[in-house]
Coordinates of C-alpha atoms and ligand atoms in Angstrom, one line a residue:
M652 CA 13.7 -5.5 -7.7
A653 CA 13.2 -8.2 -10.3
A654 CA 11.8 -7.1 -13.6
I655 CA 8.2 -7.8 -14.6
T656 CA 8.1 -10.7 -16.9
I657 CA 6.2 -10.5 -20.2
K658 CA 4.6 -13.8 -20.9
T659 CA 5.0 -15.6 -24.2
E660 CA 2.1 -17.1 -26.2
E661 CA 3.0 -20.5 -24.7
D662 CA 3.0 -19.0 -21.2
I663 CA -0.4 -17.4 -21.9
R664 CA -1.9 -20.7 -23.1
G665 CA -0.7 -22.4 -19.9
M666 CA -2.0 -19.6 -17.7
R667 CA -5.4 -19.8 -19.3
V668 CA -5.6 -23.4 -18.4
A669 CA -4.4 -22.9 -14.8
G670 CA -6.7 -19.9 -14.3
R671 CA -9.8 -21.9 -15.5
L672 CA -8.9 -24.8 -13.2
A673 CA -8.5 -22.6 -10.2
A674 CA -12.0 -21.0 -10.9
E675 CA -13.5 -24.5 -11.4
V676 CA -12.4 -25.5 -7.8
L677 CA -14.5 -22.6 -6.5
D678 CA -17.4 -23.8 -8.7
Y679 CA -17.0 -27.2 -7.2
I680 CA -16.9 -26.2 -3.6
A681 CA -19.8 -23.7 -3.7
P682 CA -22.6 -26.2 -2.9
F683 CA -20.7 -27.5 0.2
V684 CA -20.5 -24.1 1.8
K685 CA -23.4 -24.4 4.3
P686 CA -24.0 -24.0 8.1
G687 CA -22.4 -27.0 9.9
V688 CA -19.5 -27.7 7.5
T689 CA -16.0 -27.1 8.8
T690 CA -13.4 -25.1 6.9
G691 CA -11.2 -28.2 7.3
E692 CA -13.8 -30.3 5.4
L693 CA -13.9 -27.6 2.6
D694 CA -10.1 -27.9 2.5
R695 CA -10.1 -31.7 2.2
L696 CA -12.8 -31.6 -0.5
C697 CA -10.8 -29.0 -2.5
H698 CA -7.6 -30.8 -2.0
D699 CA -9.0 -34.1 -3.3
Y700 CA -10.7 -32.4 -6.3
M701 CA -7.5 -30.6 -7.3
V702 CA -5.2 -33.7 -6.9
N703 CA -7.5 -36.5 -7.9
V704 CA -9.9 -34.9 -10.5
Q705 CA -7.9 -32.1 -12.0
G706 CA -4.4 -33.3 -11.7
T707 CA -3.4 -29.9 -10.3
V708 CA -1.1 -29.1 -7.4
P709 CA -2.5 -26.9 -4.5
A710 CA 0.1 -24.1 -4.5
P711 CA -0.6 -23.1 -0.8
L712 CA 0.3 -26.5 0.7
N713 CA 3.8 -26.1 2.3
Y714 CA 4.2 -22.7 0.6
C715 CA 6.9 -20.9 2.7
P716 CA 7.8 -17.3 1.8
P717 CA 10.9 -15.9 3.6
G718 CA 10.0 -15.3 7.3
Y719 CA 7.0 -17.6 7.2
T720 CA 6.4 -21.2 8.4
P721 CA 5.2 -23.6 5.7
Y722 CA 1.4 -23.1 5.1
P723 CA -0.3 -26.3 6.3
K724 CA -3.4 -26.5 4.1
S725 CA -4.4 -26.5 0.4
I726 CA -6.7 -23.4 0.4
C727 CA -7.2 -20.3 2.5
T728 CA -10.6 -19.8 4.3
S729 CA -11.0 -16.4 5.8
V730 CA -14.1 -16.1 7.9
N731 CA -15.8 -12.8 9.1
D732 CA -13.0 -10.6 10.6
V733 CA -10.2 -12.6 9.0
I734 CA -8.8 -10.5 6.2
C735 CA -6.7 -13.2 4.5
H736 CA -4.7 -16.4 4.9
G737 CA -7.2 -18.1 7.3
I738 CA -6.1 -21.7 7.9
P739 CA -8.9 -24.3 7.5
G740 CA -9.7 -26.1 10.7
D741 CA -12.4 -27.8 12.8
K742 CA -14.6 -24.8 13.3
A743 CA -18.0 -25.2 11.8
L744 CA -19.5 -22.4 9.7
K745 CA -22.7 -21.0 11.1
N746 CA -25.7 -19.1 9.7
G747 CA -24.7 -15.5 9.0
D748 CA -20.9 -16.1 8.5
V749 CA -19.2 -14.7 5.4
L750 CA -16.0 -16.1 4.1
N751 CA -13.5 -15.9 1.4
I752 CA -12.2 -19.1 -0.2
D753 CA -8.9 -18.5 -2.0
V754 CA -7.6 -21.2 -4.4
T755 CA -4.3 -21.3 -6.2
V756 CA -3.5 -24.3 -8.5
I757 CA -0.4 -25.2 -10.4
K758 CA -0.9 -27.0 -13.7
D759 CA 2.1 -27.8 -16.0
G760 CA 4.1 -25.3 -13.9
Y761 CA 1.7 -22.4 -14.3
H762 CA -0.3 -20.8 -11.4
G763 CA -3.9 -19.8 -11.4
D764 CA -5.1 -17.7 -8.4
T765 CA -8.7 -16.7 -7.6
S766 CA -11.0 -16.2 -4.7
R767 CA -14.6 -15.4 -4.0
M768 CA -16.8 -14.5 -1.1
F769 CA -19.4 -17.0 0.1
L770 CA -22.4 -16.2 2.3
V771 CA -23.5 -18.8 4.8
G772 CA -27.3 -18.8 5.3
Q773 CA -28.5 -15.3 5.7
P774 CA -25.8 -12.8 6.6
S775 CA -26.4 -9.2 7.8
I776 CA -27.2 -6.5 5.3
L777 CA -23.8 -5.0 6.3
A778 CA -22.0 -8.2 5.4
R779 CA -23.7 -8.5 2.1
R780 CA -23.1 -4.9 1.2
L781 CA -19.4 -5.3 2.1
A782 CA -19.1 -8.3 -0.1
D783 CA -20.9 -6.5 -3.0
I784 CA -18.8 -3.3 -2.8
T785 CA -15.6 -5.3 -2.6
Y786 CA -16.7 -7.2 -5.7
E787 CA -17.3 -3.9 -7.4
C788 CA -13.8 -2.7 -6.2
M789 CA -12.1 -5.7 -7.9
W790 CA -14.0 -5.1 -11.2
I791 CA -13.4 -1.3 -11.2
G792 CA -9.7 -2.2 -10.8
I793 CA -9.8 -4.8 -13.6
S794 CA -11.6 -2.3 -15.9
K795 CA -8.5 0.1 -15.7
V796 CA -6.2 -2.6 -17.2
K797 CA -5.0 -1.7 -20.7
P798 CA -1.6 -1.0 -22.3
G799 CA -0.3 2.5 -21.3
A800 CA -2.3 2.6 -18.0
H801 CA -0.4 2.6 -14.8
L802 CA -0.6 0.3 -11.8
G803 CA -1.5 3.4 -9.7
D804 CA -4.7 3.9 -11.8
I805 CA -5.9 0.5 -10.6
G806 CA -5.2 1.2 -6.9
H807 CA -6.7 4.6 -7.0
A808 CA -10.0 3.4 -8.6
I809 CA -10.3 0.7 -6.0
Q810 CA -9.5 3.0 -3.1
Q811 CA -12.0 5.6 -4.3
H812 CA -14.8 3.2 -4.5
A813 CA -14.1 1.6 -1.1
E814 CA -13.7 4.8 0.8
K815 CA -16.8 6.4 -0.9
A816 CA -18.8 3.5 0.6
G817 CA -17.3 4.2 4.1
Y818 CA -14.9 1.3 4.0
S819 CA -11.1 1.0 4.2
V820 CA -8.4 -0.6 2.1
V821 CA -5.9 -3.0 3.6
R822 CA -2.3 -1.8 2.8
E823 CA -0.1 -4.7 4.0
F824 CA -1.2 -7.2 1.3
C825 CA -1.6 -6.6 -2.4
G826 CA -2.1 -8.3 -5.8
H827 CA 1.0 -9.7 -7.5
G828 CA 2.5 -10.8 -10.7
I829 CA 2.0 -14.5 -11.3
G830 CA 3.2 -17.2 -13.8
K831 CA 5.6 -20.0 -13.2
I832 CA 6.1 -18.3 -9.8
F833 CA 3.2 -17.8 -7.3
H834 CA 4.2 -14.3 -6.2
E835 CA 6.4 -12.2 -8.5
E836 CA 6.8 -8.6 -9.6
P837 CA 4.9 -6.3 -9.8
Q838 CA 3.1 -5.6 -6.5
V839 CA -0.4 -4.5 -7.3
L840 CA -1.5 -2.1 -4.6
H841 CA -5.2 -1.6 -4.0
Y842 CA -4.7 2.1 -3.2
G843 CA -2.7 4.9 -4.8
R844 CA -2.6 7.8 -7.2
P845 CA -3.4 7.8 -11.0
G846 CA -0.5 7.9 -13.3
T847 CA 2.0 6.5 -10.8
L848 CA 4.0 3.3 -10.7
E849 CA 4.6 0.8 -13.5
K850 CA 3.1 1.3 -17.0
L851 CA 1.2 -1.7 -18.2
V852 CA 2.4 -3.6 -21.3
P853 CA 0.7 -6.5 -23.2
G854 CA 1.7 -9.9 -21.9
M855 CA 1.9 -8.9 -18.2
I856 CA -0.1 -11.1 -15.9
F857 CA -1.1 -10.2 -12.4
T858 CA -3.8 -10.6 -9.8
I859 CA -6.2 -7.9 -8.5
E860 CA -7.4 -9.0 -5.0
P861 CA -8.6 -6.1 -2.9
M862 CA -9.1 -6.7 0.8
I863 CA -11.7 -4.2 2.1
N864 CA -12.6 -3.7 5.8
A865 CA -16.0 -2.5 7.0
G866 CA -14.1 -0.6 9.8
R867 CA -10.5 0.6 10.0
R868 CA -7.8 -0.6 7.8
E869 CA -5.3 -1.8 10.5
I870 CA -4.5 -5.5 10.8
R871 CA -3.4 -7.9 13.5
E872 CA -1.4 -11.1 12.9
M873 CA -2.4 -14.3 14.7
T874 CA 0.2 -16.4 16.4
D875 CA -0.3 -19.3 13.9
G876 CA 2.0 -17.2 11.7
W877 CA -0.5 -16.8 8.9
T878 CA -4.0 -15.6 9.8
I879 CA -4.5 -11.9 9.4
K880 CA -7.5 -10.2 11.1
T881 CA -8.9 -6.7 11.3
K882 CA -7.5 -4.9 14.4
D883 CA -10.9 -3.5 15.3
R884 CA -12.7 -6.8 14.6
S885 CA -14.8 -5.4 11.8
L886 CA -15.8 -7.6 8.9
S887 CA -13.4 -7.9 5.9
A888 CA -14.1 -9.1 2.4
Q889 CA -11.9 -10.0 -0.6
W890 CA -12.3 -11.2 -4.3
E891 CA -9.5 -12.1 -6.6
H892 CA -9.0 -12.7 -10.4
T893 CA -5.8 -13.3 -12.4
I894 CA -5.6 -10.8 -15.3
L895 CA -3.7 -10.7 -18.6
V896 CA -2.9 -7.3 -20.2
T897 CA -3.9 -7.6 -23.9
E898 CA -3.3 -5.3 -26.9
T899 CA -6.7 -3.7 -26.3
G900 CA -7.4 -4.1 -22.6
Y901 CA -7.6 -7.2 -20.4
E902 CA -8.5 -10.8 -20.3
V903 CA -9.7 -12.4 -17.1
L904 CA -7.9 -15.8 -16.9
T905 CA -9.7 -17.2 -13.9
V906 CA -13.0 -17.9 -15.7
S907 CA -15.4 -20.8 -15.2
P908 CA -19.1 -21.6 -15.8
G909 CA -20.0 -20.8 -12.2
M910 CA -18.2 -17.5 -11.8
P911 CA -20.4 -14.6 -10.8
A912 CA -21.2 -12.1 -13.6
P913 CA -19.3 -8.8 -13.7
P914 CA -21.3 -5.9 -12.2
A915 CA -23.7 -4.3 -14.7
F916 CA -21.7 -1.1 -14.9
I917 CA -18.7 -2.9 -16.4
A918 CA -19.2 -2.3 -20.2
S919 CA -19.7 -5.5 -22.1
Q920 CA -17.0 -4.6 -24.7
D921 CA -14.5 -4.5 -21.9
T922 CA -15.4 -8.0 -20.8
Q923 CA -15.3 -9.6 -24.3
A924 CA -12.5 -11.7 -23.2
V925 CA -13.9 -12.6 -19.9
T926 CA -15.3 -15.9 -21.3
A927 CA -12.4 -16.6 -23.6
Ligands
MF3_1648 N1 -3.7 -17.1 -2.7 C1 -3.1 -16.1 -1.9 C2 -2.9 -14.9 -2.8 O1 -3.9 -14.5 -3.4 C3 -1.8 -16.5 -1.2 C4 -2.0 -17.5 -0.2 S1 -0.5 -17.9 0.4 C5 -0.8 -19.2 1.4 O2 -1.9 -14.4 -3.1 F1 0.3 -19.8 1.6 F2 -1.5 -18.8 2.4 F3 -1.7 -20.0 0.7
CO1649 CO1 -3.1 -13.8 -5.2
CO1650 CO1 -5.3 -16.0 -3.9

């Protein structure tokens, strides 16, 4: 297992820029997410914004981890019972759909990775509650990040909050270290036991990106080689930020003017660096 890299000041400066640019793609696309738009159109808009406006590289395009076929698009769009890695296509969004849009950009060699939930028209109360609880799960995980804490503290806090709400945590996919490499050590599980796994050290950078199902946690893989759905066809939600471990706690790197505010229960001194 490769060691967890500790980022230099120069790396951190590069990761702040990449993180902000990834978040700004989500700000840009938000007004286009409406009934009638296809996920393929959202992909084209994001792609053109990244390449022509930002001068960033869409990291997903042709991304090909071992055992996979190259990913064919520039963003992931995961609608309703799609957990993650949904491939944009010609299907139009309809009133009541909920989807995750996941953006990863590369700028000057550094990756910024973030995703948000979007509600199309007026989704069900269940769908909105699932998106809200999953957002709280991400932030409860983020709030555990500080030197000396363990990765297991993050996973445990997320799992507790999800299961208390009657939901389940997807096990097959996790957060990840990130930097000049898209997916690197450590794996950041969204379930677990306090005090277990790696101890956090200033300069580590990783994502926290819980996938939470309204029903059971089991998954099924589609034959396109990428799309992951809930086995029981229940709704699934996900949010993602890229996080730096600082001397005193954490800094959220994927910040932008349009990002949703942290939940009210996240203490403001903890989020001092959110808008850095
Ligand atoms: N952005 C996803 C993540 O959070 C990874 C997508 S891989 C892709 O890790 F190839 F599907 F884009
Ligand atoms: Co990620
Ligand atoms: Co992502």
